mmCIF file of N, CA, C and O in Angstrom:
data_model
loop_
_atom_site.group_PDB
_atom_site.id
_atom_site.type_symbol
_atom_site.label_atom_id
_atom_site.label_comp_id
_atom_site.label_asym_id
_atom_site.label_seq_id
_atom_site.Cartn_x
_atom_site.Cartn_y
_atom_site.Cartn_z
ATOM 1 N N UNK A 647 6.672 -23.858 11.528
ATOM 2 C CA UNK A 647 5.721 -24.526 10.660
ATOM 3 C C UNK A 647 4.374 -24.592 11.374
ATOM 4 O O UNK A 647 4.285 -25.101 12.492
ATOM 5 N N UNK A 648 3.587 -24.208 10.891
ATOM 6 C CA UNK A 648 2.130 -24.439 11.359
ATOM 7 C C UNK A 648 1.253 -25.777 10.779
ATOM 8 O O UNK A 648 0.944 -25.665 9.593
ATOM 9 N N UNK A 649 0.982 -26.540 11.190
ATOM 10 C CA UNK A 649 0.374 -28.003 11.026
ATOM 11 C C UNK A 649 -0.959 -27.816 11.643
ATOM 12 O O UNK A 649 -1.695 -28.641 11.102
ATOM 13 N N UNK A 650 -1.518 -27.240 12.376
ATOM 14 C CA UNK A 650 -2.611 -27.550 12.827
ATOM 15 C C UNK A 650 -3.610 -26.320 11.385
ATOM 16 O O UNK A 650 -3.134 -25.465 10.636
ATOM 17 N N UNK A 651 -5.218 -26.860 11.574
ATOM 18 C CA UNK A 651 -6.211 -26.008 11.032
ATOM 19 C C UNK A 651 -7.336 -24.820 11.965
ATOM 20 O O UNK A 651 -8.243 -24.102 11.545
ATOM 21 N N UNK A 652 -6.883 -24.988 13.109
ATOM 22 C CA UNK A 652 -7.561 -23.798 14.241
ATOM 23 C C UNK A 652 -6.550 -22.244 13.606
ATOM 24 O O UNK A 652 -5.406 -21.911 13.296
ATOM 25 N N UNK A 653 -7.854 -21.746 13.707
ATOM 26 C CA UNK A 653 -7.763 -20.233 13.175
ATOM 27 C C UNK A 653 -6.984 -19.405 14.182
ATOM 28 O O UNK A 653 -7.052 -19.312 15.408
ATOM 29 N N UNK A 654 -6.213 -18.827 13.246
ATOM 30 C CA UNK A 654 -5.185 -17.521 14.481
ATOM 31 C C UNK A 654 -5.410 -16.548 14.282
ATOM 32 O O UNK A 654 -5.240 -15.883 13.260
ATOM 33 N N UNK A 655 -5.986 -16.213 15.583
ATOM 34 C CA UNK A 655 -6.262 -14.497 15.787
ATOM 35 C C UNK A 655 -5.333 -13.306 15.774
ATOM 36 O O UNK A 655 -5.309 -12.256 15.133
ATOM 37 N N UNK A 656 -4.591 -13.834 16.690
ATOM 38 C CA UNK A 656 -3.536 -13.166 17.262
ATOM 39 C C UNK A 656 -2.391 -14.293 17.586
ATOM 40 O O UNK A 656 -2.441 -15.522 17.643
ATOM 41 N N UNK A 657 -0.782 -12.838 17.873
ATOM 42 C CA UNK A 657 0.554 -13.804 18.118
ATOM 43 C C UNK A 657 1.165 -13.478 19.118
ATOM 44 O O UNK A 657 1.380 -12.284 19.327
ATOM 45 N N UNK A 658 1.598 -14.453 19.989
ATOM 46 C CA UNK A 658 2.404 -13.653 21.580
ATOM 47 C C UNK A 658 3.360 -12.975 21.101
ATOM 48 O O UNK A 658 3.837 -12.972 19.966
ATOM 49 N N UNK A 659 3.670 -12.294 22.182
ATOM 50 C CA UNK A 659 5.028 -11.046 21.825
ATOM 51 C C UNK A 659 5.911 -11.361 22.623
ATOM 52 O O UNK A 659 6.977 -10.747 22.625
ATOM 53 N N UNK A 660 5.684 -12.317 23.420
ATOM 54 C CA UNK A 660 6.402 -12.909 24.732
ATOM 55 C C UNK A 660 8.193 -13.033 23.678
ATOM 56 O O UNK A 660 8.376 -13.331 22.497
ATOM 57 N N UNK A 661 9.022 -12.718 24.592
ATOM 58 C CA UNK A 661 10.320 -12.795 23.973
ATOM 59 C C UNK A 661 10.818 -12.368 22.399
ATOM 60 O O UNK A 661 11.788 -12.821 21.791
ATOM 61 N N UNK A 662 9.702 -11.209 21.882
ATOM 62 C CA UNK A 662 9.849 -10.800 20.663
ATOM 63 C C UNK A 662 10.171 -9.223 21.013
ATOM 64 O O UNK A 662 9.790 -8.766 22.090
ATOM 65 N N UNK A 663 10.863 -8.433 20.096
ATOM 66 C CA UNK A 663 10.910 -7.158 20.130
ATOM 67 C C UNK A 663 10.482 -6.583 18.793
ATOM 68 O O UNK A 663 10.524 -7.281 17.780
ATOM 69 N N UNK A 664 10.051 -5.257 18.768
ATOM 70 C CA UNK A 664 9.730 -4.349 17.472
ATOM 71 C C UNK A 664 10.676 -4.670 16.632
ATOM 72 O O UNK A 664 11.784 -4.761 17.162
ATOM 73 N N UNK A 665 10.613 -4.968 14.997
ATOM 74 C CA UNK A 665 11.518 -4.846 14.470
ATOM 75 C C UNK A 665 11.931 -6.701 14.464
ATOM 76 O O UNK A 665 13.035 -7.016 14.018
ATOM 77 N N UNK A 666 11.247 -7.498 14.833
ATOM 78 C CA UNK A 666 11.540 -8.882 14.884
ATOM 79 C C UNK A 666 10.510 -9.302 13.648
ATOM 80 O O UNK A 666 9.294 -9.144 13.761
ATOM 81 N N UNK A 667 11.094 -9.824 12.524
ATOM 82 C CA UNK A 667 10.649 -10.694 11.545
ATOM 83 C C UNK A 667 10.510 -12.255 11.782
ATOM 84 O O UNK A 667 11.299 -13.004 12.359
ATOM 85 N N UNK A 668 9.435 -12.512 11.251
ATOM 86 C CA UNK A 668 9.400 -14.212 11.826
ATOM 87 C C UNK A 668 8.465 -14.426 10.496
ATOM 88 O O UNK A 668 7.574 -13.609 10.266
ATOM 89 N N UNK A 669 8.669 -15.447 9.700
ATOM 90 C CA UNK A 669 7.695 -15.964 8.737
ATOM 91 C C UNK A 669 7.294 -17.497 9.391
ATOM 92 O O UNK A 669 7.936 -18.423 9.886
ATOM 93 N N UNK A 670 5.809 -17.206 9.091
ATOM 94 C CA UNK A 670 5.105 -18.581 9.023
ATOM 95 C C UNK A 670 4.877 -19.674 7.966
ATOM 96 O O UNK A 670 4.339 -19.224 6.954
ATOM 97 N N UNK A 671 5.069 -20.632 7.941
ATOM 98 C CA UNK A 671 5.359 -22.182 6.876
ATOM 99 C C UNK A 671 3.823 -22.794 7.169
ATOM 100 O O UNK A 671 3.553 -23.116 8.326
ATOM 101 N N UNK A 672 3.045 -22.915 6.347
ATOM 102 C CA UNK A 672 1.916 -23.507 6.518
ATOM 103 C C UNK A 672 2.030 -24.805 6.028
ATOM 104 O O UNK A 672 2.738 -25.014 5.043
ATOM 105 N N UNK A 673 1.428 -25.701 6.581
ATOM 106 C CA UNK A 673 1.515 -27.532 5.960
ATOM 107 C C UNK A 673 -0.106 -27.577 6.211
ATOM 108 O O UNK A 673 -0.511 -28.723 6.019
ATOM 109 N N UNK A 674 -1.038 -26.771 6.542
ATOM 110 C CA UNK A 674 -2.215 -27.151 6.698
ATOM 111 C C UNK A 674 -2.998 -26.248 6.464
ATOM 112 O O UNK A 674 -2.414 -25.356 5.848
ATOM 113 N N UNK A 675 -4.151 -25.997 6.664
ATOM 114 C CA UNK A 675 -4.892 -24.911 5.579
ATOM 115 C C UNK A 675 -6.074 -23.971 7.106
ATOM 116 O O UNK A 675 -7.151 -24.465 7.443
ATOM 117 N N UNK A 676 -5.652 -22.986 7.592
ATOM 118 C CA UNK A 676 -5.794 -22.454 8.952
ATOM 119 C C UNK A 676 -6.129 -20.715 8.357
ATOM 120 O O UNK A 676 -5.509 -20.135 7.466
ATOM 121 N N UNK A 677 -7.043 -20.289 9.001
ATOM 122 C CA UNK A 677 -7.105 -19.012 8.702
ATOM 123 C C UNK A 677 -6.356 -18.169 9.649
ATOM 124 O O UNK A 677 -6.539 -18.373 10.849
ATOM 125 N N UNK A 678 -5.295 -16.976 9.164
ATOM 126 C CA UNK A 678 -5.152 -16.077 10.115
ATOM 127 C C UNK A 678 -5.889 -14.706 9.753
ATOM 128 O O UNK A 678 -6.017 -14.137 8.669
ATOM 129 N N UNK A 679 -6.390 -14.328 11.207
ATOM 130 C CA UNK A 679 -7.224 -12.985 11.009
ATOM 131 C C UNK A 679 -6.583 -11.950 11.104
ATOM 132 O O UNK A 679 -5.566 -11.681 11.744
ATOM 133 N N UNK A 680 -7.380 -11.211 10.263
ATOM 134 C CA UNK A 680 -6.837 -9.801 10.352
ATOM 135 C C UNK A 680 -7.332 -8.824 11.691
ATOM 136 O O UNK A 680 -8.524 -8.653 11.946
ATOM 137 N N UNK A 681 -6.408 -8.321 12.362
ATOM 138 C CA UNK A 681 -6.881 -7.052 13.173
ATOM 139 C C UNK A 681 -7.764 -7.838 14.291
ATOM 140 O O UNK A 681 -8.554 -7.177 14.965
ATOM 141 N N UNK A 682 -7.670 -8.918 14.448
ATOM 142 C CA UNK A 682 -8.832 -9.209 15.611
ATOM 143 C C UNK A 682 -7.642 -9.622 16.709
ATOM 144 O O UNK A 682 -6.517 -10.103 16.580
ATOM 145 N N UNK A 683 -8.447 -9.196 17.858
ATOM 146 C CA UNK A 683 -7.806 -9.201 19.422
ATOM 147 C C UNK A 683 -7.395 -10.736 19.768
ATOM 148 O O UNK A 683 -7.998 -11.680 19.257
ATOM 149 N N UNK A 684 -6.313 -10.908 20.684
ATOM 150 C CA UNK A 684 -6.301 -12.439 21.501
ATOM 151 C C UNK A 684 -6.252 -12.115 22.791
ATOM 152 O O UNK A 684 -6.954 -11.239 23.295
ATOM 153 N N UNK A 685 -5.475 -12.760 23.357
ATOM 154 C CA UNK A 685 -5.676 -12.656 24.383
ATOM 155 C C UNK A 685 -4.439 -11.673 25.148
ATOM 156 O O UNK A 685 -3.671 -10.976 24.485
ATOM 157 N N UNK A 686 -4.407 -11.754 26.580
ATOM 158 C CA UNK A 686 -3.634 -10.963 27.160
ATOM 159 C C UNK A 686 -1.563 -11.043 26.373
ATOM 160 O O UNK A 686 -1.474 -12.076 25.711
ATOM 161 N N UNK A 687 -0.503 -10.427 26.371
ATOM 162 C CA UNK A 687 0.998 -10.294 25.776
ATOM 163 C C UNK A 687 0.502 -10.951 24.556
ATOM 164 O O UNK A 687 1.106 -11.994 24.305
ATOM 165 N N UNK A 688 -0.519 -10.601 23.648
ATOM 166 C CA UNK A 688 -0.215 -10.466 22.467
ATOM 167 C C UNK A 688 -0.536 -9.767 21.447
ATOM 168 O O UNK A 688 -1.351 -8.906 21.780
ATOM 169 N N UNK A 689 -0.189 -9.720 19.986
ATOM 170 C CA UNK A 689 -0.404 -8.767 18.992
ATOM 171 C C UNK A 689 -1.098 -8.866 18.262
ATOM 172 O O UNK A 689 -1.052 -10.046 17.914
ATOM 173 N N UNK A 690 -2.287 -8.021 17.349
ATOM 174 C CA UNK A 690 -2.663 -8.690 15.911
ATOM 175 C C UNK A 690 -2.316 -8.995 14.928
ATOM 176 O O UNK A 690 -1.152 -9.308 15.181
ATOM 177 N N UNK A 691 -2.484 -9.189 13.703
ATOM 178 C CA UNK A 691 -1.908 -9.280 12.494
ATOM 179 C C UNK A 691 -2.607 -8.242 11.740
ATOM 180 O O UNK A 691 -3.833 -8.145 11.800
ATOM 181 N N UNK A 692 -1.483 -7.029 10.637
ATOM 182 C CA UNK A 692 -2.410 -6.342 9.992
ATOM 183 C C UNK A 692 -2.290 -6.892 8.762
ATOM 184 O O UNK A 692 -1.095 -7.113 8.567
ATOM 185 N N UNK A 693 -2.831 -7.161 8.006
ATOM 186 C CA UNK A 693 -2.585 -7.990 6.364
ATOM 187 C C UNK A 693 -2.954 -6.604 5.317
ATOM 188 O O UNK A 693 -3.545 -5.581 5.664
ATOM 189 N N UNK A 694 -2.450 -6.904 4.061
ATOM 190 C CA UNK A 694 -2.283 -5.756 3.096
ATOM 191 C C UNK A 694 -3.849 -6.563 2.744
ATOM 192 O O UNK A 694 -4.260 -7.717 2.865
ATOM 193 N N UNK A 695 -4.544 -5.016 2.157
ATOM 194 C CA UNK A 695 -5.854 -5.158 1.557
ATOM 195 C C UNK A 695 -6.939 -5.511 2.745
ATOM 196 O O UNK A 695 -8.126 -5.709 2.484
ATOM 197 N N UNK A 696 -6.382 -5.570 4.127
ATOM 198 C CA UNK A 696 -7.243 -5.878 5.696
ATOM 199 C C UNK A 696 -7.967 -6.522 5.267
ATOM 200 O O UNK A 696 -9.112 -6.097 5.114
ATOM 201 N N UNK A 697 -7.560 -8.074 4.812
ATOM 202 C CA UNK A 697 -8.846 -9.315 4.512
ATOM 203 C C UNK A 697 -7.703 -10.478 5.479
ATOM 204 O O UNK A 697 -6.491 -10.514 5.693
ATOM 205 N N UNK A 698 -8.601 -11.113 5.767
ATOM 206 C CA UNK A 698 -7.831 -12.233 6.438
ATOM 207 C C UNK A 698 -7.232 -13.310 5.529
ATOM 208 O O UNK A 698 -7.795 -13.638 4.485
ATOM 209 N N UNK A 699 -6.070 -13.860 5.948
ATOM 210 C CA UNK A 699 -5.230 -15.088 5.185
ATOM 211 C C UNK A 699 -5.498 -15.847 5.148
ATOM 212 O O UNK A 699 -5.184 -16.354 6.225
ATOM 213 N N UNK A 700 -6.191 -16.830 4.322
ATOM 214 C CA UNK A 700 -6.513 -18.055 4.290
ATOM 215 C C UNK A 700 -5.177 -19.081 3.253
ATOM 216 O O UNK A 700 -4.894 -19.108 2.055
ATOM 217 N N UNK A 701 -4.577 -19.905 4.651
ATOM 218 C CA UNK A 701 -3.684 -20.480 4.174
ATOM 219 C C UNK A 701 -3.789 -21.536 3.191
ATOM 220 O O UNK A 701 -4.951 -21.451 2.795
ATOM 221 N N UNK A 702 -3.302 -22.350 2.663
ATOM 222 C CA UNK A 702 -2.975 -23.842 2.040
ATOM 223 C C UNK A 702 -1.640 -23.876 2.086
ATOM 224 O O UNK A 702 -0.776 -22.999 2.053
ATOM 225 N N UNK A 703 -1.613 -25.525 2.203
ATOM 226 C CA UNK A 703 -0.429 -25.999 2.228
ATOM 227 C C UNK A 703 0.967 -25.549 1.238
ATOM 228 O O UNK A 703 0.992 -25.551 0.007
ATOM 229 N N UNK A 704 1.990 -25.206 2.085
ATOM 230 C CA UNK A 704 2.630 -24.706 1.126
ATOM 231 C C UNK A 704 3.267 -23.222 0.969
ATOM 232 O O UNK A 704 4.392 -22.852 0.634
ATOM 233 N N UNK A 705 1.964 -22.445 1.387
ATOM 234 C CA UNK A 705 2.085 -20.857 1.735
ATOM 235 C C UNK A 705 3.153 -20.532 2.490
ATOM 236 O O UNK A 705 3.720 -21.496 3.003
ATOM 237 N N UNK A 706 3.743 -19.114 2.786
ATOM 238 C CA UNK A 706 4.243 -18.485 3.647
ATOM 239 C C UNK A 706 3.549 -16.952 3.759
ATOM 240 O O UNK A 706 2.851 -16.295 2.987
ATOM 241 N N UNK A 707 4.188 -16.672 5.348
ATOM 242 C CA UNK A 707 3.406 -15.557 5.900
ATOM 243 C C UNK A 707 4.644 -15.117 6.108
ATOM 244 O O UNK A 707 5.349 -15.889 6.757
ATOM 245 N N UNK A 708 5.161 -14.055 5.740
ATOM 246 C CA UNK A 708 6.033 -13.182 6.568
ATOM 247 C C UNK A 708 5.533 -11.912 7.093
ATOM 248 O O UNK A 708 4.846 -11.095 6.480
ATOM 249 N N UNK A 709 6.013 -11.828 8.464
ATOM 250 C CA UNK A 709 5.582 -10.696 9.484
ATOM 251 C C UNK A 709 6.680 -9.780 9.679
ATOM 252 O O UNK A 709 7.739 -9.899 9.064
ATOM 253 N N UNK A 710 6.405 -8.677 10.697
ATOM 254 C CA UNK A 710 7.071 -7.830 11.504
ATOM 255 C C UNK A 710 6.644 -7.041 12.618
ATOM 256 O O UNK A 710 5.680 -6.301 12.421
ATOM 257 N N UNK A 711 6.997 -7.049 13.371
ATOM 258 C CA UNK A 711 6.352 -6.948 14.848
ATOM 259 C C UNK A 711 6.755 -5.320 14.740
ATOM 260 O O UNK A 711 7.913 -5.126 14.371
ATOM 261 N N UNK A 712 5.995 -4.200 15.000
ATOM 262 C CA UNK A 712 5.639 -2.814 14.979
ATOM 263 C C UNK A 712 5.061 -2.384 16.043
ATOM 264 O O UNK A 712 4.411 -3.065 16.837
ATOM 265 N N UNK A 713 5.367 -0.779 16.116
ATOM 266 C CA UNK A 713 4.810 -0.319 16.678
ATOM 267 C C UNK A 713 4.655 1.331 16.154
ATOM 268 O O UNK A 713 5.481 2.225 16.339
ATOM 269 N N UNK A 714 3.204 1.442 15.375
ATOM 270 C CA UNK A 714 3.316 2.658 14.671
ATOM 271 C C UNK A 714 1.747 3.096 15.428
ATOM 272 O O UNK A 714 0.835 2.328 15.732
ATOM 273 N N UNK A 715 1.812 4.480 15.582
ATOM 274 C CA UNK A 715 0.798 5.591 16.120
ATOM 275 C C UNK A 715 0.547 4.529 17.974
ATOM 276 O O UNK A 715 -0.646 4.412 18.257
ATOM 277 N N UNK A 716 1.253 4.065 18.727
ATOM 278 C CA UNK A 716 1.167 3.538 19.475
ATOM 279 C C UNK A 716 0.311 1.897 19.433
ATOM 280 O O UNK A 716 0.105 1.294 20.486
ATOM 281 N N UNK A 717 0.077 1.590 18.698
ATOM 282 C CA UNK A 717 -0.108 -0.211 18.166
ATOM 283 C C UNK A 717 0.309 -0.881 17.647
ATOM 284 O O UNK A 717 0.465 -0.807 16.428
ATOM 285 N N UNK A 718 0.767 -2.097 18.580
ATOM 286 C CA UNK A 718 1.759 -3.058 18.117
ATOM 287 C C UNK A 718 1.290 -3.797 17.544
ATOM 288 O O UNK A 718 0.135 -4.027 17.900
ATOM 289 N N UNK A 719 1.791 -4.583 16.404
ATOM 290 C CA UNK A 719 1.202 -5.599 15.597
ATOM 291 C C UNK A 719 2.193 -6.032 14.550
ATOM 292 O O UNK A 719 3.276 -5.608 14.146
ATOM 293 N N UNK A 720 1.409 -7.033 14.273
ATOM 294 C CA UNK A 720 2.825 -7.649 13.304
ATOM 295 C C UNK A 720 2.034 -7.813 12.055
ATOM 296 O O UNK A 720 1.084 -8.573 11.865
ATOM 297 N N UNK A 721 2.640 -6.894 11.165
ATOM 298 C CA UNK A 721 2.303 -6.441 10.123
ATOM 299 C C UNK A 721 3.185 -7.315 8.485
ATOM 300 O O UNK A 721 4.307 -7.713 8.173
ATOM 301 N N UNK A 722 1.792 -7.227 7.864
ATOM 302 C CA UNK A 722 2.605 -8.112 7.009
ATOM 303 C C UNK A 722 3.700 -7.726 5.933
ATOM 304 O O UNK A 722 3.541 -6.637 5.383
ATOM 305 N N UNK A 723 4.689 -8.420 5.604
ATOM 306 C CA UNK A 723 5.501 -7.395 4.453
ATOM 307 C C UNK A 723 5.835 -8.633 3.425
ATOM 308 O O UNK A 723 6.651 -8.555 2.507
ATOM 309 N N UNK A 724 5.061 -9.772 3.749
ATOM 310 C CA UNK A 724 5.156 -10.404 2.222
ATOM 311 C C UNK A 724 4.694 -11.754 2.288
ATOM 312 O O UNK A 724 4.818 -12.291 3.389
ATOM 313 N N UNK A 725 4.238 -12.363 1.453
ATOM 314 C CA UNK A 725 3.351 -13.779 1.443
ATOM 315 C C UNK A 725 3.419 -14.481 0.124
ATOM 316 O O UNK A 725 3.396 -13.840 -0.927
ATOM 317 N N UNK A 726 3.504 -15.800 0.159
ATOM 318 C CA UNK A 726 3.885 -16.484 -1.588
ATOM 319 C C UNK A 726 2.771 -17.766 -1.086
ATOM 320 O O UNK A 726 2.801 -18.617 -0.197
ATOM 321 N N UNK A 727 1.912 -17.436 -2.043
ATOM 322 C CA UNK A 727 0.139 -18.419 -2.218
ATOM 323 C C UNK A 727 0.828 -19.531 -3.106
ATOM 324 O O UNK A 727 1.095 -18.989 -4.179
ATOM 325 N N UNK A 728 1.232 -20.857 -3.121
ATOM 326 C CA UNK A 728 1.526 -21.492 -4.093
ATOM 327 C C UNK A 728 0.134 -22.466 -4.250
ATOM 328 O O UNK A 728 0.052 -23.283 -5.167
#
């Protein structure tokens, strides 16, 4: 569940492998970006239509951690805006 409103760039990969699905539960209204860098062991997010997610309460993010043409990222494969 995500509760806080600080914007996410990027997601650690720390203890994740390719092929690991993880959805995010929003309770607070936080932007995640598309394609922008964080910091060192972690990934971006690629979002369908490459616009960034602007959550509200309520939303889900589902991901998948990839690795296609050599870049890892956790790519989105589905999201419900309520």
């Amino acid at each position: 569940e995500i509760t806080g409103a600080t914007q996410i760039n990027a997601i650690t990969i720390s203890r994740w492998q390719n092929g690991s699905v993880i959805i995010l539960l929003f309770s607070s209204t936080p932007t995640v970006k598309h394609n922008t860098a964080g910091g060192a062991g972690t990934a971006v997010c690629l979002f369908a239509g490459a616009v960034d997610f602007v959550a509200s309460a309520g939303d889900t993010l589902t991901l998948v951690l990839s690795e296609i043409g050599g870049i890892q990222a956790f790519r989105e494969i589905g999201r419900a805006v309520i």
